[in-house]
Short mmCIF file of C-alpha atoms in Angstrom, two decimals:
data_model
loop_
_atom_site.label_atom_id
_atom_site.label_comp_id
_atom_site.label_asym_id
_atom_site.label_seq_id
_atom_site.Cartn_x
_atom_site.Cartn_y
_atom_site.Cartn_z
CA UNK A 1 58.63 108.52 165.26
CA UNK A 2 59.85 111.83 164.35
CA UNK A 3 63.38 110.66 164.67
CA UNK A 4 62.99 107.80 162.81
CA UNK A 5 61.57 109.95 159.61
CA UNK A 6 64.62 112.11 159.81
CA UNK A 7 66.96 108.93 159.73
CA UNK A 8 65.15 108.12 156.82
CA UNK A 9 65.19 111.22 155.16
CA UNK A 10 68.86 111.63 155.65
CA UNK A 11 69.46 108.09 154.08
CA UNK A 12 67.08 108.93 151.47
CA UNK A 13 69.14 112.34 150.65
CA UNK A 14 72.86 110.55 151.17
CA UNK A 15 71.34 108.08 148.42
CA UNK A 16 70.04 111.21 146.22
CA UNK A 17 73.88 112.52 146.53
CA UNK A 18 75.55 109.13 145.49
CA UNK A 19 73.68 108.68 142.64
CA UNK A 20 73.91 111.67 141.27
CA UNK A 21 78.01 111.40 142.06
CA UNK A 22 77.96 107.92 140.28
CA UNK A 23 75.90 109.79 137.57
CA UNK A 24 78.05 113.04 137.63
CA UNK A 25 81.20 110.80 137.56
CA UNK A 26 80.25 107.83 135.40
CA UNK A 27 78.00 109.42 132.54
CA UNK A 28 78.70 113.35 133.09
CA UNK A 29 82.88 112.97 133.22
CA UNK A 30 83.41 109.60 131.36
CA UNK A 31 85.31 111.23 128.64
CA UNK A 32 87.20 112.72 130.61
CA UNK A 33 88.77 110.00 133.04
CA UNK A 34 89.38 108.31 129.62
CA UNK A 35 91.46 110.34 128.72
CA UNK A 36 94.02 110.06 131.94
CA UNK A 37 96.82 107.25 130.99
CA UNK A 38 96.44 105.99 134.24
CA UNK A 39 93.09 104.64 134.36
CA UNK A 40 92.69 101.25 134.87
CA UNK A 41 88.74 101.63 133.88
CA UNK A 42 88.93 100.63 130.23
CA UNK A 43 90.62 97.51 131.08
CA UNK A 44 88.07 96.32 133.53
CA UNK A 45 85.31 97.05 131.23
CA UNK A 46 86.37 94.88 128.46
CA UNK A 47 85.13 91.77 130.72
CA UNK A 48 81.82 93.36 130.79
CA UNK A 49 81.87 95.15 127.36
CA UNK A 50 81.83 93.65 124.27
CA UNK A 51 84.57 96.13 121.90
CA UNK A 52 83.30 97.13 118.38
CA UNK A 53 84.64 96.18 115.75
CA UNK A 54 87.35 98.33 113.42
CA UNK A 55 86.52 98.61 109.41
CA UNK A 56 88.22 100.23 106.30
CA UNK A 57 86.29 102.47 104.45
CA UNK A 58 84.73 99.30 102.13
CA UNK A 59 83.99 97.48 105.05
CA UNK A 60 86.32 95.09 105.54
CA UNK A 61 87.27 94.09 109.06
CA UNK A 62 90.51 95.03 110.18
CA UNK A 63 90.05 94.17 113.96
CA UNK A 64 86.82 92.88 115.84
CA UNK A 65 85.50 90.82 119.36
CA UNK A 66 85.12 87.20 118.91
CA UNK A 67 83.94 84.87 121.91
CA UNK A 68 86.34 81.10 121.41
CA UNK A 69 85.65 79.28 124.25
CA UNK A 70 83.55 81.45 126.27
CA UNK A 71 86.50 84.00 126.37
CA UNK A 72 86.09 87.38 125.02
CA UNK A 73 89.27 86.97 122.01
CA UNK A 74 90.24 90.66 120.04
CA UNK A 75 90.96 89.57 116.84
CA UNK A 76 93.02 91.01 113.62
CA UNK A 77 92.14 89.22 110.51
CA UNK A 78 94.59 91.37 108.42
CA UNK A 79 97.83 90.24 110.22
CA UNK A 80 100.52 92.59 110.35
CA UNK A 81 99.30 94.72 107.53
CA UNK A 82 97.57 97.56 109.53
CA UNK A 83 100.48 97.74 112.44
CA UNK A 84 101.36 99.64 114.46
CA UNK A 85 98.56 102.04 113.18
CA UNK A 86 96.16 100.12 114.80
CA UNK A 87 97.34 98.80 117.73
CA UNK A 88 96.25 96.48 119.86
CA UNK A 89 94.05 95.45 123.02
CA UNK A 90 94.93 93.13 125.83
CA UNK A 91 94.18 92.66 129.33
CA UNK A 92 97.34 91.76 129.93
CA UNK A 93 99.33 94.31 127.66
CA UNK A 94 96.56 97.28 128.00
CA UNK A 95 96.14 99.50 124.57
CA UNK A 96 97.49 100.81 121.90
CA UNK A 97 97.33 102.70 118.88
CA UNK A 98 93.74 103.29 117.14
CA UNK A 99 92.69 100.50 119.49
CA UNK A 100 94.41 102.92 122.42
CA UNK A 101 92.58 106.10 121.00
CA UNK A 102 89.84 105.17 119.94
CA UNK A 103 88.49 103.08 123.02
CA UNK A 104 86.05 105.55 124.13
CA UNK A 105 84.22 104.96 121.17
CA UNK A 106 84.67 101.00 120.76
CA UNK A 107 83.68 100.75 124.68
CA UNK A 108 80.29 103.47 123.71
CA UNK A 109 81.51 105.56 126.47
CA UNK A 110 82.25 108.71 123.98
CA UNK A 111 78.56 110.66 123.22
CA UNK A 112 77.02 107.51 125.13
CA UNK A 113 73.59 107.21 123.80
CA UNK A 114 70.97 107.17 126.51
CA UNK A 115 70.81 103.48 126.25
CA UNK A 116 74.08 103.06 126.82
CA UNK A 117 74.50 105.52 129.49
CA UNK A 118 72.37 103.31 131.90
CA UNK A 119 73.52 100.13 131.40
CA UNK A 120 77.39 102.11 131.75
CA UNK A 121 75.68 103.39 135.07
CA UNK A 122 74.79 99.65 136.34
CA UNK A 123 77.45 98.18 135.37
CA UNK A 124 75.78 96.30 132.75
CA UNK A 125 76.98 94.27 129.81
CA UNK A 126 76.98 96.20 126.27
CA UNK A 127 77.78 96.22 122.86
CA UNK A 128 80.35 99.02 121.82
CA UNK A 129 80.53 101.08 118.70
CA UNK A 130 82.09 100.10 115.52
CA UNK A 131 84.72 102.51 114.02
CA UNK A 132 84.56 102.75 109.93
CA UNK A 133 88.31 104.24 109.01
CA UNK A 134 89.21 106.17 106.02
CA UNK A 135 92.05 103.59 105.57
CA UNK A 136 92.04 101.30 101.86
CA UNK A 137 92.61 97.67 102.45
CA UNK A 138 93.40 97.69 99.14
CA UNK A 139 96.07 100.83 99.18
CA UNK A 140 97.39 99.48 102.36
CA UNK A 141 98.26 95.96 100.79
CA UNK A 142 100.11 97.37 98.34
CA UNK A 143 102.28 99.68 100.21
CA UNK A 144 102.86 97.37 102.73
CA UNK A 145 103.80 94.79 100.14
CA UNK A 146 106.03 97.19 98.44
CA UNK A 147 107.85 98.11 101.81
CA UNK A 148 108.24 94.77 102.87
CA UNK A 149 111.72 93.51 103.94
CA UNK A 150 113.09 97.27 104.16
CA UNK A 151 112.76 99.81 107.07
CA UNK A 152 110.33 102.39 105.96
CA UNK A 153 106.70 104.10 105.36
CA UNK A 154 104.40 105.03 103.12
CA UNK A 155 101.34 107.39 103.76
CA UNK A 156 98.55 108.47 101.09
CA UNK A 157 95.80 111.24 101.52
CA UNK A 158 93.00 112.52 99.85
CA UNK A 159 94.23 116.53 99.40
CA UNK A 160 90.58 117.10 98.57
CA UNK A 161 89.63 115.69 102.20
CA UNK A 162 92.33 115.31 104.44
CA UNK A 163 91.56 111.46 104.30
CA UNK A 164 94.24 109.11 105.09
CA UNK A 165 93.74 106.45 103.05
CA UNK A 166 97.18 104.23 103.84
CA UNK A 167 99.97 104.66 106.32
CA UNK A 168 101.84 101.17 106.78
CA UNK A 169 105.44 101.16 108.45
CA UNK A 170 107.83 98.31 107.66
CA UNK A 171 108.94 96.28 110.16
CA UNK A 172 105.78 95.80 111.68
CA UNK A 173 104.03 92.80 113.95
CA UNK A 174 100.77 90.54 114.17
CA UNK A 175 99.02 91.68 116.75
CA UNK A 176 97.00 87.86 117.19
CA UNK A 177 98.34 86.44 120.19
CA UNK A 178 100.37 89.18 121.09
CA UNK A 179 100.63 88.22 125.07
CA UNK A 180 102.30 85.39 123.99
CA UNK A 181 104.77 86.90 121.45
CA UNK A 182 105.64 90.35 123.46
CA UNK A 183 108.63 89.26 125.10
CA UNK A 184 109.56 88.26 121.82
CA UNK A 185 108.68 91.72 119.94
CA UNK A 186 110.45 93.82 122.45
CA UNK A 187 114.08 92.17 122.11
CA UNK A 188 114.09 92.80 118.85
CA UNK A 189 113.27 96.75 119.85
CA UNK A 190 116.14 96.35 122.44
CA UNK A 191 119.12 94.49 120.46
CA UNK A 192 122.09 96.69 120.40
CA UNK A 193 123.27 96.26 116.55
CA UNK A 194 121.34 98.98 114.95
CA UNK A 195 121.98 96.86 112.01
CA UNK A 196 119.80 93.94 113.77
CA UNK A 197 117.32 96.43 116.02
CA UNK A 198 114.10 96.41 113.85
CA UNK A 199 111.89 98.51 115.69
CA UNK A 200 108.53 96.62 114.56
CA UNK A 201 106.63 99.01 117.11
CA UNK A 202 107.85 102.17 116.16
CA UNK A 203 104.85 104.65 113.95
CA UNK A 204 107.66 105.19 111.52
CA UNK A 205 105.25 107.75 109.56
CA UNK A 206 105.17 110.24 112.29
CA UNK A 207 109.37 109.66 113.33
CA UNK A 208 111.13 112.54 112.78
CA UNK A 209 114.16 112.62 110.01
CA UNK A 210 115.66 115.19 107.64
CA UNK A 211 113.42 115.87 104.70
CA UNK A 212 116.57 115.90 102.03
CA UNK A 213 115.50 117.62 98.71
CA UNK A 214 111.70 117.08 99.54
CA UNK A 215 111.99 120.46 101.26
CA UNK A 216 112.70 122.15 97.81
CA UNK A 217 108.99 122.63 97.55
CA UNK A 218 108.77 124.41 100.80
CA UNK A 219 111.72 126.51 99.91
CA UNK A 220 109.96 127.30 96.66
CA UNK A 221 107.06 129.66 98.14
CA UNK A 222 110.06 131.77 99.73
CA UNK A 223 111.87 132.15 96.81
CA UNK A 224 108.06 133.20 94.64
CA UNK A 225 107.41 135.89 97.60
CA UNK A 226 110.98 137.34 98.08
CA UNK A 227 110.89 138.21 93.76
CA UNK A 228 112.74 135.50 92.18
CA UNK A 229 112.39 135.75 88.81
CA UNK A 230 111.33 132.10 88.40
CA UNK A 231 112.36 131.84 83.89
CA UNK A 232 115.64 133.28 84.85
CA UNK A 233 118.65 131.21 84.02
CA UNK A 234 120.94 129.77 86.84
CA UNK A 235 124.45 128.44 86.65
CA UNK A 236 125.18 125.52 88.32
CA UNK A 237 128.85 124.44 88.74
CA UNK A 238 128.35 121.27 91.12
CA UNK A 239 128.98 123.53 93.89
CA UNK A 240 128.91 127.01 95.52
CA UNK A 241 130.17 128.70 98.72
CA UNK A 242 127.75 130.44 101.01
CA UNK A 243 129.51 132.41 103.74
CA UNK A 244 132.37 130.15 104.20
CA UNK A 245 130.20 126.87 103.35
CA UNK A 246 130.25 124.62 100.92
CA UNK A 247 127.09 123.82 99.04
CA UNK A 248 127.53 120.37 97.08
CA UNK A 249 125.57 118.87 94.71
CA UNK A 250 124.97 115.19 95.01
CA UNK A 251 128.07 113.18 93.74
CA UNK A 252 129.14 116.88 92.53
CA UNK A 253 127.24 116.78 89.75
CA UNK A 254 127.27 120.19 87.83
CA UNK A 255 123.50 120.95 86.37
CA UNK A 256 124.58 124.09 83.83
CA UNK A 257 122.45 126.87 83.23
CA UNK A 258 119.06 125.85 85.14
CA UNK A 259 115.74 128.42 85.10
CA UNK A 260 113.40 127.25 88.56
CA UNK A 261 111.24 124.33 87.24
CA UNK A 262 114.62 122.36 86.07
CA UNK A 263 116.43 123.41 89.18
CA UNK A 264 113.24 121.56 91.15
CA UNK A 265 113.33 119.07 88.69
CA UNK A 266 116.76 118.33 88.44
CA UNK A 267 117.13 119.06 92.57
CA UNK A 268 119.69 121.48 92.60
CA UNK A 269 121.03 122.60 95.68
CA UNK A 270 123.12 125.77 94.92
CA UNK A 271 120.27 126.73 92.94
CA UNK A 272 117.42 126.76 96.39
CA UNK A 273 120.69 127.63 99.10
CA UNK A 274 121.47 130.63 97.32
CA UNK A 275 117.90 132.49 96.16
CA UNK A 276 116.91 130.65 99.60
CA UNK A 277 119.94 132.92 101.52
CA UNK A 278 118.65 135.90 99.14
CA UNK A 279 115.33 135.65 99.95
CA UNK A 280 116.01 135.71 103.63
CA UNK A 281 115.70 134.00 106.75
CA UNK A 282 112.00 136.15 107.68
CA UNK A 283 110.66 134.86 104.67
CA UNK A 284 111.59 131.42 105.08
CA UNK A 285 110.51 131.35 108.42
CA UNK A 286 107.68 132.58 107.57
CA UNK A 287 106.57 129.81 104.70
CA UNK A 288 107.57 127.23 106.99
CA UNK A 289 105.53 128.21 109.52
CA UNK A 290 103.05 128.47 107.05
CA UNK A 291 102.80 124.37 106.00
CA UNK A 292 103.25 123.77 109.51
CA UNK A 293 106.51 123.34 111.24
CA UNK A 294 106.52 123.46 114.87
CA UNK A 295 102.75 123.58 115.02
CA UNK A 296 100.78 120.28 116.90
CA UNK A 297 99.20 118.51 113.41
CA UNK A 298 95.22 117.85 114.47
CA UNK A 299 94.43 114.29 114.21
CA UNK A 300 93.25 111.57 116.01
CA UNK A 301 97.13 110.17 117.11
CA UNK A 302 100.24 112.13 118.37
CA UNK A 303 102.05 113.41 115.93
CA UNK A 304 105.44 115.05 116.74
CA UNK A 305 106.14 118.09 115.55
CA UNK A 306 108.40 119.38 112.30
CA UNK A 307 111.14 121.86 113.37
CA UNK A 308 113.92 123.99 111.49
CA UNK A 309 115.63 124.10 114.61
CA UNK A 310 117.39 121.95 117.39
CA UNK A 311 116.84 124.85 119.75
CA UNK A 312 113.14 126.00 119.18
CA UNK A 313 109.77 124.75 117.65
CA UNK A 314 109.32 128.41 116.46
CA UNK A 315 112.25 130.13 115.41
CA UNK A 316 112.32 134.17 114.55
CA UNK A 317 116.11 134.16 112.81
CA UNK A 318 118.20 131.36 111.51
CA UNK A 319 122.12 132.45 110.68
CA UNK A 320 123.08 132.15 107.12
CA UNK A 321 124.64 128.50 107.31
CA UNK A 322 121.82 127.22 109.11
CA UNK A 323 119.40 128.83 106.26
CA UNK A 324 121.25 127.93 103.48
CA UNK A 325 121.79 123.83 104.71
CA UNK A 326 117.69 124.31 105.53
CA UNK A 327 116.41 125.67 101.67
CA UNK A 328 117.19 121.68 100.72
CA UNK A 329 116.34 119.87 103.65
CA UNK A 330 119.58 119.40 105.52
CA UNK A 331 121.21 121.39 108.24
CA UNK A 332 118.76 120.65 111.75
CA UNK A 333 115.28 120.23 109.86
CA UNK A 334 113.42 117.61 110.89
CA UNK A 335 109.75 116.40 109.75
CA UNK A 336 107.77 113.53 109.93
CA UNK A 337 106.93 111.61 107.01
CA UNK A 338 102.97 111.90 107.71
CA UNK A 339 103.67 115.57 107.69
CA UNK A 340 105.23 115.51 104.31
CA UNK A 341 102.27 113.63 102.82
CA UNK A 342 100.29 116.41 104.71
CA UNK A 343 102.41 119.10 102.95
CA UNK A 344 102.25 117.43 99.30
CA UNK A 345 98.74 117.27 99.77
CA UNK A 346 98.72 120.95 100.47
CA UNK A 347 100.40 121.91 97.16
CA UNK A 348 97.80 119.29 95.57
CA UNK A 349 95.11 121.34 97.17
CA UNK A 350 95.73 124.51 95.10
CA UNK A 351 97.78 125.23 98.73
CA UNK A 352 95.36 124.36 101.27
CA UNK A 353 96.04 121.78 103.84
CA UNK A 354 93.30 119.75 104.83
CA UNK A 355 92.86 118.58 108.47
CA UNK A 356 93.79 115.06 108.75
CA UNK A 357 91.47 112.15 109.85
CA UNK A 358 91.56 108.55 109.89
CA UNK A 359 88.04 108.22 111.01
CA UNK A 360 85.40 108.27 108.87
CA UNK A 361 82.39 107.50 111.07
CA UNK A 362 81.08 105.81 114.35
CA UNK A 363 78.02 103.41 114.18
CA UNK A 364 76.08 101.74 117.55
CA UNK A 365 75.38 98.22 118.00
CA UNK A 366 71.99 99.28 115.36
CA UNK A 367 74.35 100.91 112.78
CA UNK A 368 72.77 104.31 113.38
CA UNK A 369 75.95 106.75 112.63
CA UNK A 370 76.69 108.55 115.46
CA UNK A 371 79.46 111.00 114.33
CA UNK A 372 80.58 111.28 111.03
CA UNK A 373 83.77 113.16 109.96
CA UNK A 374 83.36 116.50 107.53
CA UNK A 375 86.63 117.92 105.77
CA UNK A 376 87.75 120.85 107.15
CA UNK A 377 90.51 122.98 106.40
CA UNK A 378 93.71 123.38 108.36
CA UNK A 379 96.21 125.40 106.71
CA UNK A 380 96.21 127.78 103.93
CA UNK A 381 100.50 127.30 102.98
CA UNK A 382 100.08 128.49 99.49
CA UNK A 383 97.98 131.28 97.28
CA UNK A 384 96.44 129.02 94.06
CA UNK A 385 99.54 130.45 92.27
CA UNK A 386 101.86 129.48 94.04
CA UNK A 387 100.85 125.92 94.54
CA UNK A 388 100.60 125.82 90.31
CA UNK A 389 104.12 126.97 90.07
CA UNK A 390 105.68 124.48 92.14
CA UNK A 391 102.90 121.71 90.68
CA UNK A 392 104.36 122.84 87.15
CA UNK A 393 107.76 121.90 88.21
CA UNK A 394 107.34 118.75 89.57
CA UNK A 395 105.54 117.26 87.07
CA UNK A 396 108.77 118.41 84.62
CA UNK A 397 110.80 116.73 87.61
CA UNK A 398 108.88 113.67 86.27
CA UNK A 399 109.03 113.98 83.00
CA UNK A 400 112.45 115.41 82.70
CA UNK A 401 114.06 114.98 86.07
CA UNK A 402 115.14 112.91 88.90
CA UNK A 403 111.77 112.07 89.80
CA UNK A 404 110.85 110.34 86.43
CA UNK A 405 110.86 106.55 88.12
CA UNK A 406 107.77 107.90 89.46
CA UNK A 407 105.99 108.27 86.25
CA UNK A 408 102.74 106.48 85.22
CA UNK A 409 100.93 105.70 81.45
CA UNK A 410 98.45 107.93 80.36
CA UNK A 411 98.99 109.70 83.82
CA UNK A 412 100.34 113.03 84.71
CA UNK A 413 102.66 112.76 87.51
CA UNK A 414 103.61 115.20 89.96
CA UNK A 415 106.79 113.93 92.32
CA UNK A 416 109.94 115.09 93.53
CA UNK A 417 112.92 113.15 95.06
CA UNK A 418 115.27 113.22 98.23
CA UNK A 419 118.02 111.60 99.60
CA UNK A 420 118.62 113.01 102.80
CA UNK A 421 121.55 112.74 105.02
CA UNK A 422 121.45 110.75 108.27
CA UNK A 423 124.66 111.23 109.61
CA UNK A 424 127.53 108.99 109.93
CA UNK A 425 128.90 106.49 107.20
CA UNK A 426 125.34 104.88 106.35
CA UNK A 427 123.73 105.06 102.81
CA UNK A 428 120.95 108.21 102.21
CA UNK A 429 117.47 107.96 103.37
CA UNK A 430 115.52 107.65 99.96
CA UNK A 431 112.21 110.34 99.92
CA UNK A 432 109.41 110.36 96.94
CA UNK A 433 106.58 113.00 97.54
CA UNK A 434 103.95 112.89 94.96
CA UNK A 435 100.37 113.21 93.85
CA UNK A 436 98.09 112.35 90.40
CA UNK A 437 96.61 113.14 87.97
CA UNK A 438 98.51 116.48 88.64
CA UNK A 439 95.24 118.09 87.12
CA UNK A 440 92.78 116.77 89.17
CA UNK A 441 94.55 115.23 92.09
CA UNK A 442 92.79 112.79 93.57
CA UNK A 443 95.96 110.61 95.73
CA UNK A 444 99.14 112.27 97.35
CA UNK A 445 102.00 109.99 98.38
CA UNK A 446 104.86 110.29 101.13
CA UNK A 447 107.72 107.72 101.18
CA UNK A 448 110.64 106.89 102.73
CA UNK A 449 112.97 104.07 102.77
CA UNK A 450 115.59 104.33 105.68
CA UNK A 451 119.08 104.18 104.13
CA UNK A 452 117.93 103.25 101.03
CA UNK A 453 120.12 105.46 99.17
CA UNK A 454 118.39 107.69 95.76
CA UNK A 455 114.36 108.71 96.31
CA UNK A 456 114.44 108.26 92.83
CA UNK A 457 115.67 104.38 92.79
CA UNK A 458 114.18 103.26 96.08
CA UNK A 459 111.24 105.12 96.97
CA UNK A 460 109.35 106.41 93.68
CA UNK A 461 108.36 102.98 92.58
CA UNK A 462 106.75 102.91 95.87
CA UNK A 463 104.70 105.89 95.32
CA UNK A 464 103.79 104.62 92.04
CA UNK A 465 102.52 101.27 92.77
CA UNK A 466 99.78 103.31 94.91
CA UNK A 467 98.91 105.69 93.00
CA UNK A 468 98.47 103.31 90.06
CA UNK A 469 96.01 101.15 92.67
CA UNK A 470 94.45 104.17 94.10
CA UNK A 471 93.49 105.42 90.23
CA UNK A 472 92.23 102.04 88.67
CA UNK A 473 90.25 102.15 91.92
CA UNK A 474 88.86 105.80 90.33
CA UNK A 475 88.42 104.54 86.94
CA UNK A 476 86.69 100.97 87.94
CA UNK A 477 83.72 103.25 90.22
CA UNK A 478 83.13 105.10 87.35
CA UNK A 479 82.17 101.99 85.19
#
């Protein structure tokens, strides 16, 4: 008898020690197995867990589980509108995007509540969490109306909260049926022509390309803390020559005598590459650094990060050529789109950079919030000063510069253009940064249209059809 006890007490205790390693590993280290790319986990568990759905932040569905058939069917009533942003989920294809990143939540595996953390345990079937985004339906039909038929992005944030509130790239794809269409979507990625190769999955807002003239308002913080005198009259003869280079204007135009808010406004070049060279290399590095470049952006997708450099993230000397080509955006700079918005919304700010976030808040299967996002500074790029100074000149950029396409009734405008240089014998990319009312900035716009030739031309009346929507949206809540 006394060796049957012991068998049973050794069972009993091998039992004790699985559970508790199904516990430990199923509950206790969830979140953390979710996050390795190779598990398989979140793809068996759709059969047996029903997803939550996706909202914008009025409610409106963007994605959600539907049952046709007695099948389980993920479905996108928007189309096309909110890719590649959102994503996808499939069986078959696995996930991406939000639906990729934010399936911890969507399965209620993330902060499981206690409820949910047995029936994960036993394998039982459950309702996930819905996810309510900081994303407009509203904002992100117009910009992705706007961009339509060209090869581009647009991104809008709240500089008061780090909110994203739109960020559609053009081409993009309907994720409904997507099994059935994927073999189509990823010839078009693979066609040779680059004149035919769409790239309807690329996140265009967080691709890297050369910022152009948008980087003038960068450059402007190193030229306020190196002394410029900013009322002090400039020259400009439609070109210059920096230790051996040549500094050109666009089509060579010559801009006279130009004091700092007209050289922003008017984007002079010879005007930023030579107080840029004068202010120096430690002081540029310096304000770069400052709004971010080379630093990982904190958000809820990878986001690549901004560089001066080819050969480092972090930089401690640039030569003179490199410096001077970098004060306007050429040269080896590179920076994302979603960054620029990020940076615009900085000098919006008063120069604080809010952190980023596309979620707004997490409900359970009873609509009980169970995380809600709080804004939260990131970066402090500019003193209050500095931020009006470079405010001051793009509004005159607006109203008495290359960025006036941008301009709005009864609305004061704050923009600034670029056309930056690709490479090779292909038309400029065409960059509008912006935000409104330049008083009380409530929106802050990043656009770019791939060759599309002049910001002003191509990309501004992008940025304006937003802002318009995002500020009768202001003026209608206050009724």
């Amino acid at each position: 008898m006394r060796g049957v006890r012991q068998v049973a007490l050794g069972m009993a205790f091998s039992f004790f020690v699985l559970s508790l390693g199904l516990v430990y590993w199923q509950v206790v280290q969830a979140d953390t197995l979710l996050q390795n790319s190779a598990n398989r986990r979140l793809i068996l568990m759709e059969s047996r867990v029903t997803r939550g759905g996706i909202f914008d932040r009025n409610g409106e569905i963007i994605a959600q589980t539907q049952t046709v058939e007695g099948k389980k069917v993920r479905t996108y009533p928007k189309g096309e509108m909110f890719e590649p942003v959102l994503g996808y989920s499939s069986v078959k294809l696995g996930a991406a995007g939000l639906e990729g990143s934010l399936a911890d939540w969507l399965l209620g595996i993330k902060n499981a509540t206690p409820t949910q953390a047995v029936q994960q345990l036993f394998a039982l079937p459950r309702q996930g969490n819905d996810v309510v985004l900081t994303l407009d339906s509203r904002l992100q039909s117009i910009a992705y109306n706007a961009l339509k038929g060209k090869m581009g992005t647009a991104v809008a944030i709240d500089p008061r909260t780090g909110e994203v509130l739109a960020m559609v790239s053009q081409p993009s794809f309907n994720p409904t049926n997507l099994d059935q269409k994927w073999s189509e979507l990823i010839s078009q990625e693979e066609k040779r022509s680059l004149a035919e190769k769409q790239r309807p999955l690329e996140h265009r807002y967080f691709s890297l390309f050369p910022p152009g003239s948008t980087m003038k308002v960068v450059t402007s913080a190193a030229l306020f803390r190196s002394g410029v005198n900013t009322t002090d009259l400039y020259q400009c003869q439609g070109s210059t020559i920096i230790n051996g280079q040549v500094i050109p204007e666009q089509n060579d135009k010559a801009h006279g005598w130009v004091n700092y808010n007209m050289a922003l406004a008017e984007s002079c070049n010879t005007y930023f590459a030579t107080f840029g060279v004068q202010a120096g290399d430690k002081t540029f590095l310096s304000v770069v650094k400052g709004f971010g470049f080379g630093q990982k952006i904190p958000f809820e997708l990878n986001v690549p990060r901004s560089s001066i450099t080819k050969e480092s993230m972090n930089p401690t000397v640039l030569n003179t050529n490199l410096l001077a080509a970098s004060t306007f955006g050429q040269g080896e700079v590179l920076v994302s789109p979603f960054h620029m918005a990020l940076m615009t919304a900085g000098i919006a700010n008063h120069g604080v950079i809010m952190t980023p976030h596309i979620v707004e808040r997490v409900l359970d299967s009873s609509q009980d919030v169970l995380f809600e996002q709080k804004p939260e500074p990131w970066l402090t790029a500019l003193s209050k000063e500095e931020a009006d100074k470079i405010t001051s000149a793009m509004v005159t950029a607006v109203t008495d510069g290359t960025a006036a396409p941008g301009a709005l009734p009864n609305v004061q405008v704050a923009g600034k253009t670029g056309s930056a240089e690709p490479g090779g014998d292909v038309l400029t990319h065409a960059w509008y940064i912006s935000f409104a009312p330049a008083e009380d900035p409530q929106i802050a716009v990043a656009v770019i249209v791939e060759n599309g030739g002049t910001g002003g031309g191509n990309a501004a009346p992008i940025a304006r059809q937003i802002i318009q929507e995002a500020l009768n949206q202001k003026v209608g809540d206050k009724k």
